[in-house]
XYZ file of C-alpha atoms in Angstrom:
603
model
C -46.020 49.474 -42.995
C -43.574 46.706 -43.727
C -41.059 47.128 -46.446
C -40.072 45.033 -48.519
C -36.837 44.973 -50.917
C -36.789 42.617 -53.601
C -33.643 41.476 -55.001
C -33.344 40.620 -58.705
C -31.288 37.974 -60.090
C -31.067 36.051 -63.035
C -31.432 32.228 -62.595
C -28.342 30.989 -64.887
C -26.095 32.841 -62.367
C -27.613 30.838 -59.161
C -25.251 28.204 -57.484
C -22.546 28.696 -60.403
C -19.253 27.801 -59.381
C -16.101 30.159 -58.414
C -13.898 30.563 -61.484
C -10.405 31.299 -59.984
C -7.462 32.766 -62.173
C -3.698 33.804 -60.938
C -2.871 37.460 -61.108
C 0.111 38.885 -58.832
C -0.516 39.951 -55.070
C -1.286 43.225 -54.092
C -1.488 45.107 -50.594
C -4.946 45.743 -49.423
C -3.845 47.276 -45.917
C -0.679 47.970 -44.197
C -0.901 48.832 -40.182
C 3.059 49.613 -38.846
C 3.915 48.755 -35.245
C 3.135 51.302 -32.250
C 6.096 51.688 -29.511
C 3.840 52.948 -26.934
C 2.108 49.916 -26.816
C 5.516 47.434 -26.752
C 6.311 49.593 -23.631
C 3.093 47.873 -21.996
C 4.478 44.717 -22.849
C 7.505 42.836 -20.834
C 9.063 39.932 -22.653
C 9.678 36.718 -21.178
C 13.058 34.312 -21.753
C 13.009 31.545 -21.689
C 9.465 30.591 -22.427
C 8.613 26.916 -20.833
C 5.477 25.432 -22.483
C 4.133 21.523 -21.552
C 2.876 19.728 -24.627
C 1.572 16.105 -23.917
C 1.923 13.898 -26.927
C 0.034 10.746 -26.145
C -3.480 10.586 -26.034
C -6.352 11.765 -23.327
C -7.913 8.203 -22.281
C -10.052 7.507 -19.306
C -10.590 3.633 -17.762
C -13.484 2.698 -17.001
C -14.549 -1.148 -15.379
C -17.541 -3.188 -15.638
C -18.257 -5.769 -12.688
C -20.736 -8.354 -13.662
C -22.345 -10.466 -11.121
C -21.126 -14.233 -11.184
C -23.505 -16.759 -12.091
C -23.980 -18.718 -9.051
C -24.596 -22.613 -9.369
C -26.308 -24.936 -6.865
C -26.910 -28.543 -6.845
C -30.679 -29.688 -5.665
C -32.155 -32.540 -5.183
C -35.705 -34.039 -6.414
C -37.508 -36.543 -4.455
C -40.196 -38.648 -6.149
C -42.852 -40.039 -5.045
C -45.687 -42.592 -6.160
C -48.646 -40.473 -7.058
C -51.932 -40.809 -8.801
C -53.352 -42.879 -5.351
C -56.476 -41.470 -3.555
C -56.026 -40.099 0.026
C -57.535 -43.044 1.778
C -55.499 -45.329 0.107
C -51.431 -46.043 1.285
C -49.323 -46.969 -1.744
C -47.120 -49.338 0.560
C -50.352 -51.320 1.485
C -50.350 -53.884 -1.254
C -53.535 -54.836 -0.239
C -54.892 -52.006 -0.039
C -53.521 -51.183 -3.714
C -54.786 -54.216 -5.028
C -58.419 -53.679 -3.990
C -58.276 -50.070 -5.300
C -56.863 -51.702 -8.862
C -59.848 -54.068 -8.982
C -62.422 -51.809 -7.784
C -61.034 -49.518 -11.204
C -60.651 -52.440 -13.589
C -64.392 -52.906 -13.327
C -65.142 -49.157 -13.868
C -66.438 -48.676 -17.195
C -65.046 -45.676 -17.877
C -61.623 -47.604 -17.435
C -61.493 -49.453 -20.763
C -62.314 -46.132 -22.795
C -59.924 -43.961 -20.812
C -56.690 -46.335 -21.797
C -57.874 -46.990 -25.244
C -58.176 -43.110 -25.462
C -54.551 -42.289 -23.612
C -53.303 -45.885 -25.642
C -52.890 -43.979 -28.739
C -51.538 -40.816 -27.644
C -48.583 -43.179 -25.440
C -47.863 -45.185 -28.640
C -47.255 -41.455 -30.796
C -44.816 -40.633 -28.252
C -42.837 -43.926 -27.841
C -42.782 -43.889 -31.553
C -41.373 -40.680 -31.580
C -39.010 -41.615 -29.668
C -37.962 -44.411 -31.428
C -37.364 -43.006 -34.694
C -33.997 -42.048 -35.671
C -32.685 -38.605 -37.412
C -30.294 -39.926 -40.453
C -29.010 -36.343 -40.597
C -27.716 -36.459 -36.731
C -23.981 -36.435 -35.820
C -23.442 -38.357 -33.051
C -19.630 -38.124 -33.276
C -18.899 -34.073 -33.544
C -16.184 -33.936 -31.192
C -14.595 -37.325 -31.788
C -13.856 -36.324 -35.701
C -9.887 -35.476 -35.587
C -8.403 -32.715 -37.759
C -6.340 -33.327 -40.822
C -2.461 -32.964 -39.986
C -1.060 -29.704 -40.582
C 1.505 -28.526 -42.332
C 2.230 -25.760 -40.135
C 5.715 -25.962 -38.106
C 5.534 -25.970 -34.481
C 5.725 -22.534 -32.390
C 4.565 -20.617 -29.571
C 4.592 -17.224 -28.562
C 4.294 -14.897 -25.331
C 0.912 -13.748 -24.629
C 1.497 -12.589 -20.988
C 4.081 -11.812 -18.470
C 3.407 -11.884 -14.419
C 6.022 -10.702 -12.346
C 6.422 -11.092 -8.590
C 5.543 -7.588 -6.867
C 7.852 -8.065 -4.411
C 11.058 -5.690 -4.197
C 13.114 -8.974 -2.930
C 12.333 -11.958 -5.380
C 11.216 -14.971 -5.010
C 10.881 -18.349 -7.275
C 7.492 -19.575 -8.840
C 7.642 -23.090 -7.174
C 3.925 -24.005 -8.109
C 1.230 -23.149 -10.729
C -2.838 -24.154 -10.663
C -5.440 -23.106 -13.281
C -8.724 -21.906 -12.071
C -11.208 -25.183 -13.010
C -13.777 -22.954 -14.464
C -13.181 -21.605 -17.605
C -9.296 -21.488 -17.293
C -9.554 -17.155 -16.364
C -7.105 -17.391 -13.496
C -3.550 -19.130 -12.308
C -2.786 -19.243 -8.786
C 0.943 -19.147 -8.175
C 2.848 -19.915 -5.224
C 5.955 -18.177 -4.421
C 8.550 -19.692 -2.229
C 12.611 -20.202 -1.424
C 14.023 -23.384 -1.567
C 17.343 -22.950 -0.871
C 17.879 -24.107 2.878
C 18.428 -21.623 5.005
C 19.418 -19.054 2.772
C 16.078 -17.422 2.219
C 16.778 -13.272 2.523
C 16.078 -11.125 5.124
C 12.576 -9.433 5.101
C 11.267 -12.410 2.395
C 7.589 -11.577 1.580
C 5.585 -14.893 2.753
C 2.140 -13.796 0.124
C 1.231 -15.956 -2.938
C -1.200 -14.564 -5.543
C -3.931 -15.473 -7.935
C -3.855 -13.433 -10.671
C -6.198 -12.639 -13.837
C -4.950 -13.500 -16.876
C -6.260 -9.983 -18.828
C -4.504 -7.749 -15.591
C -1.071 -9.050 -15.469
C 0.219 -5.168 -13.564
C -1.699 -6.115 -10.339
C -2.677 -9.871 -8.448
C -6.179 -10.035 -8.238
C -6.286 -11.876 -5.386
C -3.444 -12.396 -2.291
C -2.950 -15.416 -0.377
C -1.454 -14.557 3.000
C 0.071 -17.898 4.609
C 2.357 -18.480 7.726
C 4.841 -19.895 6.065
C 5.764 -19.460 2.156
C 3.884 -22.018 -0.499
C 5.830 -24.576 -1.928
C 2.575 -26.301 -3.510
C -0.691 -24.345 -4.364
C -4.109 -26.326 -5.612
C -7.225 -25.384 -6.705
C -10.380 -27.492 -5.503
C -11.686 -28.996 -8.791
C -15.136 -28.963 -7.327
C -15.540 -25.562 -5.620
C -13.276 -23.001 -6.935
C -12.998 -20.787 -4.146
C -11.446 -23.346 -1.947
C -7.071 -23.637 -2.470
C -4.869 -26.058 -0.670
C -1.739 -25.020 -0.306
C 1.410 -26.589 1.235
C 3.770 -24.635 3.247
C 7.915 -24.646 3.935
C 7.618 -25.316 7.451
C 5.160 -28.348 6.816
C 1.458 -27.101 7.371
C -1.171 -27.491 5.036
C -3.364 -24.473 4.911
C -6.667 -23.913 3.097
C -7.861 -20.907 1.484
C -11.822 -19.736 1.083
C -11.367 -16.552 -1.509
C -15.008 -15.629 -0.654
C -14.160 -14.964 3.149
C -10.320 -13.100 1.879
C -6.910 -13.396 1.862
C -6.055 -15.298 5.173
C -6.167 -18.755 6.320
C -9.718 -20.059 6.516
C -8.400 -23.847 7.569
C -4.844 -24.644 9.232
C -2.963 -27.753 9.612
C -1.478 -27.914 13.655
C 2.478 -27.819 13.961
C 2.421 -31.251 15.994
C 0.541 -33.066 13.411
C 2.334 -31.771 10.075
C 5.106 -32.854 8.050
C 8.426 -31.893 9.409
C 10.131 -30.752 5.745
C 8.631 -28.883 3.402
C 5.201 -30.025 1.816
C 6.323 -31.376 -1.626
C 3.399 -32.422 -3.037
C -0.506 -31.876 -2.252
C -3.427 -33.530 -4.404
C -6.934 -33.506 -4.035
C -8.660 -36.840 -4.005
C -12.175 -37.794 -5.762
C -14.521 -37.765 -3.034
C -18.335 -36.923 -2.599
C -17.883 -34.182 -0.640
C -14.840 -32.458 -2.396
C -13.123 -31.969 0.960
C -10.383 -34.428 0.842
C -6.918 -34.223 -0.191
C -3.587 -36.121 0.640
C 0.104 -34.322 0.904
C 4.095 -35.535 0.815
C 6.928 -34.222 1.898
C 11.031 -35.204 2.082
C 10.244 -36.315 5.446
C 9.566 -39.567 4.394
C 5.204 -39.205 5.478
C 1.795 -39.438 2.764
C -0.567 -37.897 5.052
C -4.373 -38.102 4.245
C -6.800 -34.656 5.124
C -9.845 -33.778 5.163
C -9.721 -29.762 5.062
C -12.783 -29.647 7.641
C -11.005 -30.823 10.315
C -7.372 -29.775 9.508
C -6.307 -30.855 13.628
C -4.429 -33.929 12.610
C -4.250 -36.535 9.045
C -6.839 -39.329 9.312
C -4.108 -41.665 7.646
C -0.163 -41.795 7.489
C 1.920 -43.988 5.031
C 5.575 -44.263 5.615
C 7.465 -44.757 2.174
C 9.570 -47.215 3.374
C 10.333 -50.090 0.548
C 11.358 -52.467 2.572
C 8.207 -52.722 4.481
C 9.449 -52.100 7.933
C 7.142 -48.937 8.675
C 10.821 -47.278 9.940
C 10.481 -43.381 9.209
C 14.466 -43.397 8.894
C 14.222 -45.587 6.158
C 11.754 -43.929 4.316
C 12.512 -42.242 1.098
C 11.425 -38.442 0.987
C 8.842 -37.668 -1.368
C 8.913 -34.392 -4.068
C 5.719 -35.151 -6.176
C 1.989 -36.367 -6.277
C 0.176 -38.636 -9.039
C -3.409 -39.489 -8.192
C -5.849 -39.903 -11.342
C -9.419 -40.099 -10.555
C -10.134 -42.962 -13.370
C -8.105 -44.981 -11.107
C -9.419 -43.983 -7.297
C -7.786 -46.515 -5.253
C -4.212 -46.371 -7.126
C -1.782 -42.573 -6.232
C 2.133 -42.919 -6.934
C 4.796 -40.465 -5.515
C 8.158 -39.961 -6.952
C 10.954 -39.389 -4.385
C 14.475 -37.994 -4.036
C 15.969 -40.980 -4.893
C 14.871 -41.512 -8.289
C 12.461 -43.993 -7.264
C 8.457 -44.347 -8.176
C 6.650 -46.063 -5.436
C 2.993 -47.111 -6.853
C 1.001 -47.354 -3.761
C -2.651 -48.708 -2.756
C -5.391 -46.250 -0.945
C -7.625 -49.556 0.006
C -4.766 -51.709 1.585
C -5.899 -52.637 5.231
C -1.858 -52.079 6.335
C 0.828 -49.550 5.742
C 3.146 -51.735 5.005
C 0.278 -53.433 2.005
C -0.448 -50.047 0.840
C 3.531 -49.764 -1.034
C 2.451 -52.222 -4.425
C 5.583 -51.580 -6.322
C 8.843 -49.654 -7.329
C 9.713 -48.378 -10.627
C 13.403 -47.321 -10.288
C 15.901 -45.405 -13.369
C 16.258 -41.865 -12.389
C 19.702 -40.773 -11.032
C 18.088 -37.940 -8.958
C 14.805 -36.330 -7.591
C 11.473 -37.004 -9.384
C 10.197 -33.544 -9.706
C 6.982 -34.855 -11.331
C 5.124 -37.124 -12.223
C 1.575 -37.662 -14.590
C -0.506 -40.597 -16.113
C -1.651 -39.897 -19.429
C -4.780 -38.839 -19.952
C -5.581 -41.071 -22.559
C -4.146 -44.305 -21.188
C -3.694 -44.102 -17.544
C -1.095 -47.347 -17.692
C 1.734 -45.151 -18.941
C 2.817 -42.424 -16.825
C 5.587 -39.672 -16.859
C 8.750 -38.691 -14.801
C 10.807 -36.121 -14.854
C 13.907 -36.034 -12.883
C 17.864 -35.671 -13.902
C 18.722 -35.014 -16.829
C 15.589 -37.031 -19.068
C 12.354 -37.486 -19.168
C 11.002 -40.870 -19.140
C 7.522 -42.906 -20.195
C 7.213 -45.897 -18.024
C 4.436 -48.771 -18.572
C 3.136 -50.448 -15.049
C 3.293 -53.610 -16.825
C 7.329 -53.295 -17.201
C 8.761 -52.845 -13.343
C 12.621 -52.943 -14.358
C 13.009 -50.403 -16.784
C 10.886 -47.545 -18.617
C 9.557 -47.889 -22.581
C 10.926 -45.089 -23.852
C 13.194 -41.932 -22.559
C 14.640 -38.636 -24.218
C 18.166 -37.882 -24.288
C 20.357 -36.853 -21.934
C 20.301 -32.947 -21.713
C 23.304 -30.895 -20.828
C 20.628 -28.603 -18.345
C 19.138 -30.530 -15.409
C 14.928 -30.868 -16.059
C 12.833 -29.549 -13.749
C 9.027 -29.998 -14.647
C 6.670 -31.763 -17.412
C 3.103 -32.474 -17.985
C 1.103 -34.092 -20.804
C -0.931 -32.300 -23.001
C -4.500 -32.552 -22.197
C -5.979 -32.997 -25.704
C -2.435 -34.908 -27.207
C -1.933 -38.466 -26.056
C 1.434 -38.326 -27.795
C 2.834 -34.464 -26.592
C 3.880 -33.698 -23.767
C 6.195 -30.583 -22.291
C 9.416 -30.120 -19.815
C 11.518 -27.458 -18.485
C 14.781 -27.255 -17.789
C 17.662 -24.869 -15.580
C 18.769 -22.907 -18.698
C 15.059 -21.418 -19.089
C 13.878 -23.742 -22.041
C 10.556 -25.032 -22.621
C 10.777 -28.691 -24.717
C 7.517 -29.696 -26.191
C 8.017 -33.153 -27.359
C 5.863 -35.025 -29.959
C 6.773 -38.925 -30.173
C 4.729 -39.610 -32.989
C 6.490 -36.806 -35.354
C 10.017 -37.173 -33.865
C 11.722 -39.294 -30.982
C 14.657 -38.084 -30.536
C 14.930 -34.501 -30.317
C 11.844 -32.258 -29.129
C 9.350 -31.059 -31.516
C 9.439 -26.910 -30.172
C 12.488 -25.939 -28.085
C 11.710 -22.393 -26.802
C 13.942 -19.953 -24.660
C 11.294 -18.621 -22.569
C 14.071 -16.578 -20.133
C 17.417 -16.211 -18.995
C 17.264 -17.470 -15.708
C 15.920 -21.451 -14.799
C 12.587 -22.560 -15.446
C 11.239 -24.466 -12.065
C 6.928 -25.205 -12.869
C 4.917 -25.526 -15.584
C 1.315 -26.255 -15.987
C -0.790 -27.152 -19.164
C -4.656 -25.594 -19.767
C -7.518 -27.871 -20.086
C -7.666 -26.899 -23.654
C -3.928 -27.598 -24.267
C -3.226 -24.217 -25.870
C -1.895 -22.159 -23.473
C 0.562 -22.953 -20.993
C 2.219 -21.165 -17.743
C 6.061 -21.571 -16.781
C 7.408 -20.235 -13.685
C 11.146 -19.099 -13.436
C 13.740 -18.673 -10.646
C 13.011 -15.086 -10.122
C 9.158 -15.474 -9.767
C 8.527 -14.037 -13.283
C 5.589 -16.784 -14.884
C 5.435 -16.713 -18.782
C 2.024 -17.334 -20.637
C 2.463 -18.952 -23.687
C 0.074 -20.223 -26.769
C 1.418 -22.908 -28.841
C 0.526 -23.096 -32.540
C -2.390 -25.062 -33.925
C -0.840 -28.309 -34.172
C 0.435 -28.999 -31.002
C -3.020 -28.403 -29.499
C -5.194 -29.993 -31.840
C -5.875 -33.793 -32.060
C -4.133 -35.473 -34.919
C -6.034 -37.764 -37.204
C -5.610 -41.377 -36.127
C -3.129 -40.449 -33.131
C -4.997 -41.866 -30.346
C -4.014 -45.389 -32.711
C -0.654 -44.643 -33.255
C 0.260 -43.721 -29.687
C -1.353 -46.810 -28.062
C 0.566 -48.817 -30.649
C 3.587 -47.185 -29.964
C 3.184 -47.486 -26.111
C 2.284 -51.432 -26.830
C 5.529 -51.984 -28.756
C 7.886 -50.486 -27.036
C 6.486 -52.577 -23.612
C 6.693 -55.644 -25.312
C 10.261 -54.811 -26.196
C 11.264 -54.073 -22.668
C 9.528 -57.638 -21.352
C 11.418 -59.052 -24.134
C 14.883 -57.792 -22.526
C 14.005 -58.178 -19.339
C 12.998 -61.856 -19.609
C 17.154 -61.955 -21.470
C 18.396 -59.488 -18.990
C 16.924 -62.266 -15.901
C 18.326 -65.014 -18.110
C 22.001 -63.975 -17.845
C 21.968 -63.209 -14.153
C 20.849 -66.368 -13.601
C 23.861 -68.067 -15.772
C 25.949 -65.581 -14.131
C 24.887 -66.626 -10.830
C 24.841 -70.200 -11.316
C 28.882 -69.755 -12.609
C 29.393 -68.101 -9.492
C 27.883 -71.150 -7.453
C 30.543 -72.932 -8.899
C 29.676 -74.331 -12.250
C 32.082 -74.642 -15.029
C 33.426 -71.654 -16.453
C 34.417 -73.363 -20.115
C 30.523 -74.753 -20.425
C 29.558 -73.802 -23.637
C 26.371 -71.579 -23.813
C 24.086 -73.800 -25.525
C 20.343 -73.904 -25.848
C 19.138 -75.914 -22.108
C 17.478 -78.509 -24.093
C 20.640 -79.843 -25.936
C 22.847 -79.586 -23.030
C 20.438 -81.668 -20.908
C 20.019 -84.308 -23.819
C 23.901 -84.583 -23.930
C 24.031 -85.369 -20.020
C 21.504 -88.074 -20.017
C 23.456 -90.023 -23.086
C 26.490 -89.203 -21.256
C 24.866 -90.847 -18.119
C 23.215 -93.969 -20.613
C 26.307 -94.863 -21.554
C 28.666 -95.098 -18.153
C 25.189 -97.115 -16.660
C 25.713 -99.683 -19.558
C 28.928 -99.810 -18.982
C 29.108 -100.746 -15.777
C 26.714 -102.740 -16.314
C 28.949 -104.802 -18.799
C 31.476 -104.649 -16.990
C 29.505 -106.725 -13.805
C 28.018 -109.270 -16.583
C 31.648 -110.329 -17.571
C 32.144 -110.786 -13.876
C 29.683 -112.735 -13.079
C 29.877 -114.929 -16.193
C 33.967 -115.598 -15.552
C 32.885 -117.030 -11.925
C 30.190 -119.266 -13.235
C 33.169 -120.858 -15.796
C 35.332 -120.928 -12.646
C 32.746 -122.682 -11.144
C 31.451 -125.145 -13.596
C 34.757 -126.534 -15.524
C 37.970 -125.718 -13.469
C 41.121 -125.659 -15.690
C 43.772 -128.452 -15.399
C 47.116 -126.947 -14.398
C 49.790 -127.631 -16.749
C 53.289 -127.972 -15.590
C 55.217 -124.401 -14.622
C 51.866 -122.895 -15.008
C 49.606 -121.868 -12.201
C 45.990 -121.203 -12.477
C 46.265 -117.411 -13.051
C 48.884 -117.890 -15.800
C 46.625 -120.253 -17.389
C 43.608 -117.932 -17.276
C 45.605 -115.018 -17.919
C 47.049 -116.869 -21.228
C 43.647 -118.186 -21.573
C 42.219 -114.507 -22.028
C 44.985 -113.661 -24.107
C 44.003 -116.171 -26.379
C 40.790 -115.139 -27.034
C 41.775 -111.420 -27.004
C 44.524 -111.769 -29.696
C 43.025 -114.779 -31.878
C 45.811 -116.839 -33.777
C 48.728 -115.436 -32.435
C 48.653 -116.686 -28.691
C 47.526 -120.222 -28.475
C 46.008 -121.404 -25.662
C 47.927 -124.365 -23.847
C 46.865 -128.312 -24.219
């Protein structure tokens, strides 16, 4: 039997709500304590309890597989020709073409297929009056916004005994990665126990390298391989070139031998436009511009000697500290050396002594680098001393234009790769100068204090937004500059060029004065006339040739009188009067007709 209670309840009280109202407390319950049970108890002092205050968080990583690229080839061939028939027969081709022109069927099937060809070239033909052709060319307004940058990243050298960032290279695909090479350049005063390991390291992970580069001898220079991006060059303090694979790990894949190397440190390596990717060319102080090819690393397959006067004398040659080689111009590279010289130089030339085209001299010091623009290849930068300079190759004697003398020495610059008209430096007191011609000349645009200690690389991205400065105590700073000094300015490629054509016609105007006075200068010192006035060369030369007119007719004259006196002599000679001789009388005769009426001649 199931039972069943039924409560009853009205429906207005269902789901009504709590009415609370104050009234004074009152005890329900009071339970007192018990001693016998604080006797079971034995207290504890001092109580230590651990309380974590930051959060529980767990790390996880995702590895996704690289997408792997590969170049293949297609080879076509003539189809459409029957088995029995070879396409490089033309006799047998033109049979087979006859025997088809008189197939009936022929003249139907390319009236048919006629039409459908002439819908598709049609097609083709027409043109979309909605299509932009120009997207990427269209510049951006100029903005308002004042320079800046600001620190996105800090990478520190891992090593207990520190070491200076000598040399910084962007991974060429998609920018992810900067290889850094860490090296001493004082002479002989490199610390005990110096770690010899560069690293490449990812730009979201700056704690830990991602990958490290274990050479022989420290890296002065570091490159990636703009066509395979596992491959680095990298040259070494004692000389060697070395070549990393990152797929195979961290050691040497390819090594340079001793006997064949430079003999200073390798200044300077550049890899050169070639079909296979595999060649490169490196410098050094030692005076040598060795060509490579990184798959047989034995021994250079050319040597230049940088000597200027031609001689091919190795102690004569000036020691090179950086690279230029610009793939728009394959047969042209330039190095800048310690003495504050540029030596343009020719790949092609059939002799060393050919390959040295010219010398653009006006540093005081080393030429720590050197880069064409990328918009106009003609006008490259140096940095050496205390200034930066923008030469022309069309003006030899002097550069276009130059910054100011700074109070720190400079030690690196680059263009920016989307800004004809900006380009950045660094300098011993830790600043980074970004410099924008076309807004202002004379002082920089951004002057940043990036650290404490002296700033010795720098490298630009492709995208020109983010750029990488090494310091003294291997500490590289990633920074992103503002909007407008990474963004292409509306009408700035015009303005630049115009600006890089004035100021070169300005410096072949004072050279062309300049070459004037040192030849007036050396023509006084031949032994011309010091109190000549400086007069245009025309009227001086006029004033000669009257001056020479006139003594020629004189002396001329002077020989017509002559000769007319000893035909008189001749003809009709003078009686002698008494007391006279024949000079007196001649002598009293010229009188006579010098001073008219007052000397008579005698009867």
């Amino acid at each position: 039997m199931e039972i069943v209670y039924v409560y009853v309840k009205k429906r207005s009280e269902f789901g009504r709500q709590c009415n609370f109202s104050d009234r004074q407390a009152e005890l329900n319950i009071n339970i007192l304590p018990n001693p016998e049970l604080a006797e079971q108890f034995m207290e504890r002092n001092p109580v230590d309890t651990g309380i974590q205050c930051s959060t529980s968080m767990s790390e996880h990583e995702a590895n996704t597989e690289r997408f792997e690229m590969e170049t293949r080839g297609v080879n076509h061939v003539e189809g459409g020709w029957p088995k029995d028939v070879n396409p490089l027969e033309l006799e047998q081709t033109i049979r087979f073409r006859k025997k088809v022109e008189k197939d009936e069927n022929y003249v139907n099937a390319v009236t048919q297929l006629g039409s459908i060809m002439e819908h598709c070239v049609k097609q083709n033909n027409a043109i979309d009056i909605y299509q932009e052709y120009f997207d990427d060319e269209d510049a951006m307004e100029v903005t308002e916004e004042a320079p800046s940058a600001k620190t996105i990243n800090v990478f520190r050298d891992p090593q207990e005994i520190k070491r200076s960032a000598t040399h910084l290279s962007w991974h060429p695909d998609g920018n992810r990665k900067l290889a850094v090479a860490y090296s001493c350049l004082n002479f002989q005063r490199a610390p005990e126990g110096m770690s010899h390991e560069s690293y490449i390291w990812d730009l979201e992970n700056p704690s830990k390298p991602e990958t490290v580069l274990k050479p022989s001898s420290p890296l002065v220079t570091l490159e990636y391989n703009p066509k395979d991006s596992h491959v680095l060059l990298g040259g070494c303090y004692n000389g060697q070139l070395a070549c990393w694979d990152t797929r195979k790990g961290s050691l040497v894949a390819e090594l340079s031998t001793i006997e064949f190397s430079h003999r200073d440190p390798v200044f300077g390596t550049i890899w050169l436009q070639s079909k296979t990717g595999t060649e490169c060319f490196s410098a050094s102080t030692d005076g040598q511009v060795m060509w490579w090819d990184i798959r047989k690393m034995s021994e250079p397959t050319e040597v230049v000697i940088l000597d200027i006067s031609r001689k091919e004398q190795l102690e004569n040659a000036l020691g090179a500290i950086s690279l230029e080689f610009e793939s728009t111009l394959p047969t042209k590279f330039m190095v800048g050396t310690e003495q504050g010289i540029v030596i343009s130089c020719n790949r092609k030339a059939k002799t060393s002594a050919e390959k040295i085209v010219c010398t653009f001299s006006g540093h005081h010091g080393p030429i720590y680098a050197i880069q064409r623009n990328p918009f106009y290849p003609k006008n490259f930068l140096t940095v050496g001393d205390w200034t930066a300079r923008i030469w022309s190759e069309d003006s030899r004697e002097s550069s276009i234009m130059w910054t100011k003398y700074h109070m720190a020495y400079l030690t690196d610059g680059a263009w920016s790769p989307v800004r004809p008209a900006v380009f950045f430096t660094t300098k011993m007191d830790g600043t980074l100068d970004v410099w924008d011609f076309v807004f202002k000349q004379c002082d920089p645009a951004l002057s940043l204090k990036v650290c404490d200690e002296a700033l010795f690389c720098l490298r630009v991205q492709d995208t020109g937004c983010l750029v990488a400065c090494g310091s003294q105590l291997g500490t590289t700073t990633l920074l992103e500059v503002s909007n407008g000094l990474c963004a292409l300015q509306r009408n700035e490629k015009n303005v630049a060029s115009s600006i890089f054509e004035r100021e070169t016609r300005r410096e072949k105007i004072l050279e062309a004065r300049h070459r004037e006075m040192r030849l007036k200068e050396k023509g006084k010192a031949e032994g011309k006339d010091d109190d000549l006035r400086e007069e245009e060369p025309a009227f001086n030369l006029e004033e000669l040739v009257t001056k020479a007119e006139k003594e020629f007719f004189d002396i001329i004259d002077s020989e017509l009188r002559k000769k007319e006196t000893e035909a008189m002599k001749n003809k009709a000679p003078p009686q002698k009067q008494p007391g006279l001789d024949a000079d007196e009388e001649m002598e009293g005769g010229d009188h006579g007709e010098e001073e008219g009426d007052s000397a008579q001649s005698p009867t």
